[in-house]
Amino acid sequence: MLDERIKRQRALVKILKSKPYTTQDDVASALESEGFEVTQSSISRDFRELGVVKVGGRYTSTLRFTGDANSAALQGLIKNIDPAGGNLLVVKTTPGAANVVAARLDEKDLNEVVGTIAGDDTIFVATKTKRGQAHVIQALEKLDRIF
């Protein structure tokens, strides 16, 4: 049973990287065409375990962003970056994308970032200094191009 789950999850990751999927039914069909028997609950459980979320209308994994197909699928998620005072940024994203963008920013481990808080489409980024705030804006602009 465990071996089957691992094989299914590996196939799921490969499927999600191959093209955008917008419904769980489409994902289930793709897995079934690979020879896996799946249910809605098994797909939901796999999504949870693999960090798969729906962003920009399609499913993607939030676990790693390493220049693979998931990163390409996330291009253009940042809509606006506004300073709020000298040590806070308000980052607006497409609906559902704030956690993904914040996770990517956190992965960058920038010294200037004190912390991030993400909602559905808004991220608050606290910075140590006003100069750090400008550096984080540049990093976010680069991230958006990387996404």
PDB file of C-alpha atoms in Angstrom:
ATOM      1  CA  MET A   1       0.000   0.000   0.000  1.00  0.00           C
ATOM      2  CA  LEU A   2       2.760   2.451   0.928  1.00  0.00           C
ATOM      3  CA  ASP A   3       4.677   1.625  -2.257  1.00  0.00           C
ATOM      4  CA  GLU A   4       1.560   2.293  -4.323  1.00  0.00           C
ATOM      5  CA  ARG A   5       1.011   5.650  -2.613  1.00  0.00           C
ATOM      6  CA  ILE A   6       4.609   6.707  -3.241  1.00  0.00           C
ATOM      7  CA  LYS A   7       4.384   5.646  -6.896  1.00  0.00           C
ATOM      8  CA  ARG A   8       1.086   7.519  -7.267  1.00  0.00           C
ATOM      9  CA  GLN A   9       2.512  10.658  -5.664  1.00  0.00           C
ATOM     10  CA  ARG A  10       5.580  10.552  -7.915  1.00  0.00           C
ATOM     11  CA  ALA A  11       3.283  10.230 -10.916  1.00  0.00           C
ATOM     12  CA  LEU A  12       1.157  13.093  -9.596  1.00  0.00           C
ATOM     13  CA  VAL A  13       4.163  15.418  -9.332  1.00  0.00           C
ATOM     14  CA  LYS A  14       5.227  14.465 -12.867  1.00  0.00           C
ATOM     15  CA  ILE A  15       1.700  15.044 -14.180  1.00  0.00           C
ATOM     16  CA  LEU A  16       1.413  18.471 -12.539  1.00  0.00           C
ATOM     17  CA  LYS A  17       4.756  19.500 -14.039  1.00  0.00           C
ATOM     18  CA  SER A  18       3.744  18.343 -17.517  1.00  0.00           C
ATOM     19  CA  LYS A  19       0.923  20.846 -18.070  1.00  0.00           C
ATOM     20  CA  PRO A  20      -1.540  22.988 -16.134  1.00  0.00           C
ATOM     21  CA  TYR A  21      -4.456  21.176 -14.527  1.00  0.00           C
ATOM     22  CA  THR A  22      -7.459  23.152 -13.323  1.00  0.00           C
ATOM     23  CA  THR A  23      -9.721  20.475 -11.810  1.00  0.00           C
ATOM     24  CA  GLN A  24      -9.227  17.444  -9.612  1.00  0.00           C
ATOM     25  CA  ASP A  25     -11.240  15.441 -12.143  1.00  0.00           C
ATOM     26  CA  ASP A  26      -8.619  16.212 -14.803  1.00  0.00           C
ATOM     27  CA  VAL A  27      -5.854  15.193 -12.384  1.00  0.00           C
ATOM     28  CA  ALA A  28      -7.733  11.979 -11.556  1.00  0.00           C
ATOM     29  CA  SER A  29      -8.133  11.179 -15.269  1.00  0.00           C
ATOM     30  CA  ALA A  30      -4.429  11.746 -15.869  1.00  0.00           C
ATOM     31  CA  LEU A  31      -3.508   9.473 -12.956  1.00  0.00           C
ATOM     32  CA  GLU A  32      -5.949   6.817 -14.154  1.00  0.00           C
ATOM     33  CA  SER A  33      -4.394   6.951 -17.623  1.00  0.00           C
ATOM     34  CA  GLU A  34      -1.075   6.194 -15.876  1.00  0.00           C
ATOM     35  CA  GLY A  35      -2.663   3.062 -14.370  1.00  0.00           C
ATOM     36  CA  PHE A  36      -3.536   4.339 -10.873  1.00  0.00           C
ATOM     37  CA  GLU A  37      -6.885   3.833  -9.179  1.00  0.00           C
ATOM     38  CA  VAL A  38      -7.751   7.082  -7.409  1.00  0.00           C
ATOM     39  CA  THR A  39     -10.594   8.664  -5.509  1.00  0.00           C
ATOM     40  CA  GLN A  40     -11.280  12.292  -4.725  1.00  0.00           C
ATOM     41  CA  SER A  41     -10.176  11.682  -1.135  1.00  0.00           C
ATOM     42  CA  SER A  42      -6.886  10.046  -2.189  1.00  0.00           C
ATOM     43  CA  ILE A  43      -6.124  12.968  -4.501  1.00  0.00           C
ATOM     44  CA  SER A  44      -6.969  15.475  -1.750  1.00  0.00           C
ATOM     45  CA  ARG A  45      -4.726  13.597   0.675  1.00  0.00           C
ATOM     46  CA  ASP A  46      -1.887  13.517  -1.891  1.00  0.00           C
ATOM     47  CA  PHE A  47      -2.338  17.232  -2.553  1.00  0.00           C
ATOM     48  CA  ARG A  48      -2.093  17.945   1.174  1.00  0.00           C
ATOM     49  CA  GLU A  49       1.001  15.747   1.638  1.00  0.00           C
ATOM     50  CA  LEU A  50       2.739  17.195  -1.438  1.00  0.00           C
ATOM     51  CA  GLY A  51       1.857  20.819  -0.725  1.00  0.00           C
ATOM     52  CA  VAL A  52      -0.272  21.133  -3.856  1.00  0.00           C
ATOM     53  CA  VAL A  53      -2.517  24.195  -4.000  1.00  0.00           C
ATOM     54  CA  LYS A  54      -4.592  25.880  -6.645  1.00  0.00           C
ATOM     55  CA  VAL A  55      -2.938  29.119  -7.730  1.00  0.00           C
ATOM     56  CA  GLY A  56      -4.057  31.232 -10.636  1.00  0.00           C
ATOM     57  CA  GLY A  57      -6.681  28.612 -11.465  1.00  0.00           C
ATOM     58  CA  ARG A  58      -4.262  25.674 -11.725  1.00  0.00           C
ATOM     59  CA  TYR A  59      -2.684  23.190  -9.359  1.00  0.00           C
ATOM     60  CA  THR A  60       0.938  23.577  -8.307  1.00  0.00           C
ATOM     61  CA  SER A  61       3.184  22.464  -5.453  1.00  0.00           C
ATOM     62  CA  THR A  62       4.314  24.951  -2.802  1.00  0.00           C
ATOM     63  CA  LEU A  63       7.110  22.778  -1.453  1.00  0.00           C
ATOM     64  CA  ARG A  64       9.978  23.806  -3.759  1.00  0.00           C
ATOM     65  CA  PHE A  65      10.573  26.400  -6.428  1.00  0.00           C
ATOM     66  CA  THR A  66      13.747  25.467  -8.217  1.00  0.00           C
ATOM     67  CA  GLY A  67      13.242  26.684 -11.764  1.00  0.00           C
ATOM     68  CA  ASP A  68      11.120  23.697 -12.735  1.00  0.00           C
ATOM     69  CA  ALA A  69       7.730  23.722 -14.423  1.00  0.00           C
ATOM     70  CA  ASN A  70       6.045  24.820 -11.193  1.00  0.00           C
ATOM     71  CA  SER A  71       8.079  28.027 -11.173  1.00  0.00           C
ATOM     72  CA  ALA A  72       7.149  28.743 -14.778  1.00  0.00           C
ATOM     73  CA  ALA A  73       3.495  28.164 -13.936  1.00  0.00           C
ATOM     74  CA  LEU A  74       3.664  30.899 -11.289  1.00  0.00           C
ATOM     75  CA  GLN A  75       4.858  33.758 -13.484  1.00  0.00           C
ATOM     76  CA  GLY A  76       3.072  37.052 -12.889  1.00  0.00           C
ATOM     77  CA  LEU A  77       1.632  36.334  -9.437  1.00  0.00           C
ATOM     78  CA  ILE A  78       2.797  39.634  -7.937  1.00  0.00           C
ATOM     79  CA  LYS A  79       0.423  42.434  -8.893  1.00  0.00           C
ATOM     80  CA  ASN A  80       1.688  45.353  -6.831  1.00  0.00           C
ATOM     81  CA  ILE A  81       4.353  46.224  -4.235  1.00  0.00           C
ATOM     82  CA  ASP A  82       3.760  49.264  -2.028  1.00  0.00           C
ATOM     83  CA  PRO A  83       5.922  50.568   0.825  1.00  0.00           C
ATOM     84  CA  ALA A  84       3.950  51.355   3.980  1.00  0.00           C
ATOM     85  CA  GLY A  85       6.224  53.506   6.105  1.00  0.00           C
ATOM     86  CA  GLY A  86       9.919  52.777   6.329  1.00  0.00           C
ATOM     87  CA  ASN A  87       9.863  49.135   7.351  1.00  0.00           C
ATOM     88  CA  LEU A  88       6.771  47.511   5.846  1.00  0.00           C
ATOM     89  CA  LEU A  89       5.822  46.388   2.360  1.00  0.00           C
ATOM     90  CA  VAL A  90       2.345  45.458   1.215  1.00  0.00           C
ATOM     91  CA  VAL A  91       2.543  42.984  -1.644  1.00  0.00           C
ATOM     92  CA  LYS A  92      -0.649  42.288  -3.612  1.00  0.00           C
ATOM     93  CA  THR A  93      -0.839  39.006  -5.534  1.00  0.00           C
ATOM     94  CA  THR A  94      -3.371  37.192  -7.642  1.00  0.00           C
ATOM     95  CA  PRO A  95      -6.064  35.520  -5.506  1.00  0.00           C
ATOM     96  CA  GLY A  96      -4.734  32.504  -3.635  1.00  0.00           C
ATOM     97  CA  ALA A  97      -1.080  33.206  -4.424  1.00  0.00           C
ATOM     98  CA  ALA A  98       0.119  35.121  -1.356  1.00  0.00           C
ATOM     99  CA  ASN A  99       1.312  32.041   0.551  1.00  0.00           C
ATOM    100  CA  VAL A 100       3.205  30.758  -2.482  1.00  0.00           C
ATOM    101  CA  VAL A 101       4.963  34.090  -3.057  1.00  0.00           C
ATOM    102  CA  ALA A 102       5.711  34.514   0.664  1.00  0.00           C
ATOM    103  CA  ALA A 103       7.172  30.995   0.826  1.00  0.00           C
ATOM    104  CA  ARG A 104       9.407  31.781  -2.136  1.00  0.00           C
ATOM    105  CA  LEU A 105      10.533  35.037  -0.501  1.00  0.00           C
ATOM    106  CA  ASP A 106      11.219  33.208   2.759  1.00  0.00           C
ATOM    107  CA  GLU A 107      13.311  30.637   0.850  1.00  0.00           C
ATOM    108  CA  LYS A 108      15.548  33.488  -0.361  1.00  0.00           C
ATOM    109  CA  ASP A 109      16.525  34.059   3.306  1.00  0.00           C
ATOM    110  CA  LEU A 110      17.157  37.783   2.845  1.00  0.00           C
ATOM    111  CA  ASN A 111      18.877  39.416   5.841  1.00  0.00           C
ATOM    112  CA  GLU A 112      16.702  42.510   5.397  1.00  0.00           C
ATOM    113  CA  VAL A 113      13.457  40.598   5.997  1.00  0.00           C
ATOM    114  CA  VAL A 114      12.327  40.418   9.621  1.00  0.00           C
ATOM    115  CA  GLY A 115       9.217  38.413   8.756  1.00  0.00           C
ATOM    116  CA  THR A 116       6.305  37.857   6.393  1.00  0.00           C
ATOM    117  CA  ILE A 117       2.587  37.378   6.940  1.00  0.00           C
ATOM    118  CA  ALA A 118       0.500  36.090   4.046  1.00  0.00           C
ATOM    119  CA  GLY A 119      -3.235  36.032   3.540  1.00  0.00           C
ATOM    120  CA  ASP A 120      -5.057  35.070   0.363  1.00  0.00           C
ATOM    121  CA  ASP A 121      -3.871  37.845  -1.944  1.00  0.00           C
ATOM    122  CA  THR A 122      -1.829  40.113   0.350  1.00  0.00           C
ATOM    123  CA  ILE A 123       1.574  39.766   2.023  1.00  0.00           C
ATOM    124  CA  PHE A 124       3.002  42.035   4.702  1.00  0.00           C
ATOM    125  CA  VAL A 125       6.794  42.039   4.645  1.00  0.00           C
ATOM    126  CA  ALA A 126       8.572  43.642   7.611  1.00  0.00           C
ATOM    127  CA  THR A 127      12.099  44.886   6.906  1.00  0.00           C
ATOM    128  CA  LYS A 128      14.891  46.001   9.237  1.00  0.00           C
ATOM    129  CA  THR A 129      15.548  49.340   7.534  1.00  0.00           C
ATOM    130  CA  LYS A 130      14.245  51.602   4.781  1.00  0.00           C
ATOM    131  CA  ARG A 131      17.296  50.638   2.678  1.00  0.00           C
ATOM    132  CA  GLY A 132      16.423  46.974   3.306  1.00  0.00           C
ATOM    133  CA  GLN A 133      12.905  47.738   2.135  1.00  0.00           C
ATOM    134  CA  ALA A 134      14.254  48.893  -1.244  1.00  0.00           C
ATOM    135  CA  HIS A 135      16.405  45.762  -1.524  1.00  0.00           C
ATOM    136  CA  VAL A 136      13.385  43.529  -0.822  1.00  0.00           C
ATOM    137  CA  ILE A 137      11.359  45.350  -3.489  1.00  0.00           C
ATOM    138  CA  GLN A 138      14.114  44.526  -6.002  1.00  0.00           C
ATOM    139  CA  ALA A 139      14.171  40.900  -4.826  1.00  0.00           C
ATOM    140  CA  LEU A 140      10.384  40.634  -5.191  1.00  0.00           C
ATOM    141  CA  GLU A 141      10.535  42.086  -8.696  1.00  0.00           C
ATOM    142  CA  LYS A 142      13.158  39.474  -9.613  1.00  0.00           C
ATOM    143  CA  LEU A 143      11.070  36.718  -7.999  1.00  0.00           C
ATOM    144  CA  ASP A 144       8.093  37.712 -10.121  1.00  0.00           C
ATOM    145  CA  ARG A 145      10.228  37.311 -13.249  1.00  0.00           C
ATOM    146  CA  ILE A 146      11.545  33.981 -11.948  1.00  0.00           C
ATOM    147  CA  PHE A 147       8.009  32.783 -11.215  1.00  0.00           C
TER     148      PHE A 147
END
